[in-house]
Amino acid sequence: MAAEVLNALKPRPDGRYADGTVGGAGHAESLLNASSPTGWLYGCDRDGAAVEAATRRLEGRFAGRFEVRRGNFAEMADWIPAGDCDGVILDLGVSSPQLDFAERGFSFQSDGPLDMRMDDRQPMTAADLVNGASAEELAKIFWEFGDESESRRMARAIVMDRGQKKFETTRQLAELLERISPRRGKKAHPATKVFQALRIAVNDEVGSLKRGLEAALKILKPGGRMAVITFHSLEVRKVKEFGREKTRDYAFSGEVDVPELRTPRAPEMRWVSRKAIVPGEIELAENPRSRSAQLRVLEKI
């Protein structure tokens, strides 16, 4: 969604931008090109291979105009100065290279180790979680992060099966899930939601998103814009919750918003596009994986 992101952030010469999920540097390249000749870009990614690929892609044309580091976008405010950026892009979810390389263990389309780590420096893998968590813990993960209606039955089957043999590969897990929940003409593979849930849990994607949104707000200058691309309902919900909180003109204590107990305050942000901006026909034709992408935009006041 490069065109939509550029339209949202409106990059200009001398502008300073941050790409918290630099990946293959598609958005980063577009921002640097649109802000030529003097725009600057900060970039980061948890995936070491992505950082290397992004650096190679950018260093020729844009040498001296960017800094790319390996790390979680939740930590952007630790190294990017507060109030320094005119725009921030967060393109959430898993990248195509991560899905396409079987050894990363994100997909069951090809057999590979049950890994799923975005940052291979972290110790816990999906195999550790599947082989070590209780049935109750697994069911909670499948339900909360995957919206899997058969979460309890699948979790019990995994715990029973691993008593005979530990889960080591993506195909091993996918075949068990298909065995206990046959497709029977369904379009989606029965392992789809479980794999999404495991990936989110292994990489603490919900916690990272919450911290990352706060970090993005901190590094934006007044008038700076935040563009967030989500791919599933859990991400959408967290972005909307963040937007509601930051655009309110009042505060309240506790978890329940009681009108009588509200205290006035100035909002920190405003919605530029609360309604989802979705990919156009050309984008969908060129990149079918973008079909579930939704872009929302906020502006710091």
Coordinates of C-alpha atoms in Angstrom, one line a residue:
M1 CA 0.0 0.0 0.0
A2 CA 2.8 2.4 -0.8
A3 CA 0.7 4.9 -2.6
E4 CA -1.8 5.0 0.3
V5 CA 0.9 5.4 2.8
L6 CA 2.5 8.3 0.9
N7 CA -0.8 10.0 0.6
A8 CA -1.3 9.6 4.4
L9 CA 2.1 10.8 5.5
K10 CA 2.7 13.4 2.7
P11 CA 6.5 13.2 2.8
R12 CA 8.5 16.3 1.9
P13 CA 12.1 17.4 1.6
D14 CA 13.7 17.9 5.0
G15 CA 11.1 15.7 6.6
R16 CA 12.0 13.0 9.0
Y17 CA 10.3 9.7 9.0
A18 CA 10.4 6.3 10.9
D19 CA 9.5 2.9 9.5
G20 CA 9.1 0.6 12.5
T21 CA 8.7 -2.6 10.5
V22 CA 11.2 -1.9 7.7
G23 CA 11.0 -5.5 6.2
G24 CA 12.2 -5.4 2.6
A25 CA 12.3 -1.6 2.7
G26 CA 9.4 -1.1 0.3
H27 CA 7.8 1.7 2.4
A28 CA 11.2 3.0 3.4
E29 CA 12.3 3.4 -0.3
S30 CA 9.1 5.2 -1.2
L31 CA 9.4 7.6 1.7
L32 CA 13.0 8.4 1.0
N33 CA 12.3 8.8 -2.7
A34 CA 9.3 11.1 -2.0
S35 CA 11.3 13.2 0.5
S36 CA 14.3 13.6 -1.8
P37 CA 16.8 15.1 -1.7
T38 CA 17.2 15.8 2.0
G39 CA 14.5 13.7 3.8
W40 CA 15.7 11.3 6.5
L41 CA 14.5 7.9 7.6
Y42 CA 14.9 5.8 10.7
G43 CA 14.1 2.1 10.3
C44 CA 14.1 -0.9 12.4
D45 CA 13.0 -4.6 12.3
R46 CA 13.3 -7.5 14.7
D47 CA 14.3 -9.7 11.8
G48 CA 18.1 -9.6 11.2
A49 CA 17.7 -10.8 7.6
A50 CA 15.2 -8.0 6.9
V51 CA 17.6 -5.4 8.3
E52 CA 20.4 -6.7 6.0
A53 CA 18.1 -6.7 3.0
A54 CA 16.7 -3.2 3.7
T55 CA 20.2 -1.8 4.2
R56 CA 21.4 -3.3 0.9
R57 CA 18.4 -1.9 -0.9
L58 CA 18.7 1.6 0.4
E59 CA 22.5 2.2 0.7
G60 CA 23.0 2.9 -3.0
R61 CA 20.5 5.6 -3.8
F62 CA 20.0 7.0 -0.3
A63 CA 23.4 6.7 1.4
G64 CA 23.7 9.2 4.2
R65 CA 19.9 9.7 4.5
F66 CA 18.8 6.8 6.7
E67 CA 19.7 4.7 9.8
V68 CA 18.4 1.1 10.1
R69 CA 18.7 -0.8 13.3
R70 CA 17.8 -4.3 14.4
G71 CA 15.2 -4.1 17.1
N72 CA 11.5 -4.1 18.1
F73 CA 9.5 -1.0 17.1
A74 CA 8.3 -0.9 20.7
E75 CA 11.7 0.4 21.5
M76 CA 11.9 3.2 18.8
A77 CA 11.6 5.9 21.4
D78 CA 14.8 4.6 23.1
W79 CA 17.0 5.7 20.2
I80 CA 14.9 8.1 18.1
P81 CA 14.6 11.6 19.7
A82 CA 11.2 12.6 21.0
G83 CA 9.3 14.9 18.8
D84 CA 11.7 14.4 15.9
C85 CA 9.5 12.7 13.2
D86 CA 7.0 14.1 10.7
G87 CA 5.6 10.6 10.0
V88 CA 5.7 7.0 11.3
I89 CA 4.7 3.9 9.4
L90 CA 3.9 0.6 11.1
D91 CA 3.2 -2.3 8.7
L92 CA 2.1 -5.0 11.1
G93 CA 2.1 -8.8 10.8
V94 CA 4.4 -11.2 9.2
S95 CA 6.4 -10.5 6.0
S96 CA 6.4 -12.4 2.7
P97 CA 10.0 -13.6 3.1
Q98 CA 9.2 -15.0 6.6
L99 CA 6.2 -16.9 5.1
D100 CA 8.1 -18.1 2.1
F101 CA 11.1 -19.6 3.8
A102 CA 10.1 -22.9 5.3
E103 CA 13.0 -22.8 7.8
R104 CA 11.4 -19.9 9.6
G105 CA 8.4 -22.1 10.5
F106 CA 5.7 -19.5 10.0
S107 CA 3.7 -21.4 7.4
F108 CA 2.4 -24.9 7.1
Q109 CA 2.4 -24.7 3.3
S110 CA 5.9 -26.2 3.3
D111 CA 7.4 -28.3 6.1
G112 CA 9.9 -26.7 8.4
P113 CA 10.9 -26.4 12.0
L114 CA 8.1 -25.2 14.4
D115 CA 9.9 -21.9 15.0
M116 CA 8.0 -18.7 14.2
R117 CA 10.4 -16.2 15.9
M118 CA 10.7 -12.9 14.2
D119 CA 13.9 -12.3 16.1
D120 CA 15.9 -15.5 16.2
R121 CA 17.9 -14.2 19.1
Q122 CA 15.0 -14.8 21.5
P123 CA 15.0 -18.2 23.2
M124 CA 11.3 -19.3 23.0
T125 CA 10.1 -20.9 19.8
A126 CA 6.6 -22.1 18.8
A127 CA 7.8 -25.7 19.5
D128 CA 8.7 -24.7 23.0
L129 CA 5.2 -23.2 23.5
V130 CA 3.3 -26.1 21.9
N131 CA 5.3 -28.7 23.8
G132 CA 5.4 -26.9 27.2
A133 CA 2.2 -25.0 27.7
S134 CA -0.8 -26.6 29.4
A135 CA -4.0 -27.4 27.6
E136 CA -5.7 -24.4 29.3
E137 CA -2.9 -22.1 28.3
L138 CA -2.9 -23.3 24.7
A139 CA -6.7 -23.0 24.4
K140 CA -6.5 -19.4 25.7
I141 CA -3.9 -18.5 23.1
F142 CA -5.9 -20.1 20.3
W143 CA -9.1 -18.3 21.3
E144 CA -7.7 -14.9 22.2
F145 CA -5.2 -14.6 19.4
G146 CA -6.7 -16.7 16.7
D147 CA -10.5 -16.6 17.5
E148 CA -10.4 -20.4 17.0
S149 CA -13.9 -21.8 18.0
E150 CA -12.4 -25.3 18.6
S151 CA -9.6 -24.0 20.7
R152 CA -10.2 -26.3 23.7
R153 CA -10.5 -29.5 21.6
M154 CA -7.4 -28.6 19.6
A155 CA -5.4 -27.8 22.7
R156 CA -6.4 -31.1 24.4
A157 CA -5.5 -33.1 21.2
I158 CA -2.0 -31.4 21.1
V159 CA -1.3 -32.2 24.8
M160 CA -2.4 -35.8 24.2
D161 CA -0.3 -36.2 21.0
R162 CA 2.8 -34.7 22.4
G163 CA 2.8 -37.3 25.2
Q164 CA 3.8 -39.8 22.4
K165 CA 6.1 -37.5 20.4
K166 CA 7.1 -33.9 20.8
F167 CA 6.0 -31.5 18.0
E168 CA 9.0 -30.4 16.0
T169 CA 7.7 -29.4 12.5
T170 CA 5.0 -27.3 11.0
R171 CA 3.6 -30.2 9.0
Q172 CA 3.4 -32.4 12.1
L173 CA 1.2 -29.8 13.9
A174 CA -0.9 -29.0 10.8
E175 CA -1.6 -32.7 10.1
L176 CA -2.9 -33.2 13.6
L177 CA -5.2 -30.2 13.4
E178 CA -6.6 -31.3 10.1
R179 CA -7.1 -34.8 11.4
I180 CA -9.2 -33.7 14.4
S181 CA -11.0 -31.0 12.4
P182 CA -11.3 -32.1 8.8
R183 CA -11.8 -29.4 6.1
R184 CA -15.0 -30.9 4.6
G185 CA -15.0 -28.3 1.8
K186 CA -13.9 -25.4 3.9
K187 CA -11.7 -22.9 2.1
A188 CA -9.3 -22.2 5.1
H189 CA -7.0 -24.9 6.4
P190 CA -8.0 -25.9 10.0
A191 CA -4.5 -24.9 11.2
T192 CA -4.7 -21.3 9.9
K193 CA -6.0 -19.7 13.1
V194 CA -3.8 -21.8 15.4
F195 CA -0.7 -20.8 13.5
Q196 CA -1.6 -17.2 13.6
A197 CA -2.2 -17.4 17.4
L198 CA 1.1 -19.2 18.1
R199 CA 3.0 -16.6 16.0
I200 CA 1.3 -13.7 17.9
A201 CA 2.1 -15.4 21.3
V202 CA 5.7 -16.3 20.5
N203 CA 6.5 -12.8 19.4
D204 CA 4.4 -10.9 21.9
E205 CA 2.8 -9.0 19.1
V206 CA 0.0 -7.6 21.2
G207 CA 2.3 -6.2 23.8
S208 CA 4.7 -4.9 21.2
L209 CA 1.9 -3.2 19.3
K210 CA 0.7 -1.4 22.5
R211 CA 4.2 -0.2 23.3
G212 CA 5.0 0.6 19.7
L213 CA 2.0 2.9 19.3
E214 CA 3.0 4.8 22.4
A215 CA 6.6 5.0 21.1
A216 CA 5.4 6.3 17.7
L217 CA 3.3 9.0 19.4
K218 CA 6.4 10.0 21.5
I219 CA 8.7 10.4 18.5
L220 CA 6.2 12.3 16.4
K221 CA 6.3 16.1 16.3
P222 CA 3.0 18.1 16.5
G223 CA 1.3 17.7 13.2
G224 CA 3.2 14.5 12.5
R225 CA 1.2 11.5 11.3
M226 CA 1.1 7.9 12.2
A227 CA 0.0 5.3 9.5
V228 CA -0.7 1.8 10.8
I229 CA -1.4 -1.2 8.5
T230 CA -3.2 -4.1 10.2
F231 CA -4.0 -7.6 8.9
H232 CA -6.4 -9.1 11.4
S233 CA -9.2 -8.1 13.8
L234 CA -7.0 -8.3 16.9
E235 CA -4.6 -5.7 15.5
V236 CA -7.5 -3.5 14.3
R237 CA -9.0 -3.6 17.8
K238 CA -5.8 -2.5 19.5
V239 CA -5.3 0.4 17.0
K240 CA -8.8 1.6 17.5
E241 CA -8.5 1.4 21.3
F242 CA -5.3 3.4 21.1
G243 CA -7.0 6.0 18.8
R244 CA -10.1 6.3 21.1
E245 CA -7.9 6.9 24.1
K246 CA -5.6 9.5 22.5
T247 CA -8.4 11.4 20.7
R248 CA -10.6 11.8 23.8
D249 CA -10.9 15.2 25.4
Y250 CA -11.3 13.7 28.9
A251 CA -9.7 11.2 31.2
F252 CA -11.1 8.7 33.7
S253 CA -9.6 6.5 36.4
G254 CA -10.1 2.8 36.5
E255 CA -11.3 0.4 33.8
V256 CA -14.9 1.7 33.5
D257 CA -15.7 5.1 31.8
V258 CA -18.2 6.7 34.2
P259 CA -19.4 10.1 32.7
E260 CA -19.8 11.7 36.1
L261 CA -16.2 10.9 37.0
R262 CA -14.6 12.3 33.8
T263 CA -12.0 15.0 34.0
P264 CA -11.3 17.3 31.1
R265 CA -8.0 17.1 29.2
A266 CA -6.6 18.1 25.8
P267 CA -6.6 15.3 23.3
E268 CA -3.2 14.1 22.1
M269 CA -4.2 13.1 18.6
R270 CA -6.9 13.3 16.0
W271 CA -8.2 10.8 13.5
V272 CA -7.2 11.5 9.9
S273 CA -8.8 8.3 8.7
R274 CA -10.5 6.2 11.3
K275 CA -12.3 4.2 8.6
A276 CA -10.1 1.6 7.0
I277 CA -8.3 2.5 3.8
V278 CA -8.0 -0.7 1.8
P279 CA -5.8 -1.8 -1.2
G280 CA -7.0 -0.9 -4.7
E281 CA -7.5 -3.4 -7.5
I282 CA -4.0 -2.9 -8.9
E283 CA -2.4 -3.6 -5.5
L284 CA -4.6 -6.7 -5.0
A285 CA -3.7 -8.0 -8.5
E286 CA 0.1 -7.5 -7.8
N287 CA 0.0 -8.6 -4.2
P288 CA -2.9 -11.0 -3.3
R289 CA -1.6 -11.2 0.3
S290 CA -2.6 -7.5 0.8
R291 CA -6.3 -8.4 0.6
S292 CA -6.8 -8.2 4.4
A293 CA -4.7 -5.1 4.8
Q294 CA -6.3 -2.0 6.4
L295 CA -4.7 1.4 6.8
R296 CA -5.6 3.8 9.5
V297 CA -4.1 7.3 10.1
L298 CA -3.8 9.5 13.2
E299 CA -2.2 12.9 13.6
K300 CA -0.5 14.2 16.7
I301 CA -1.9 17.5 18.0

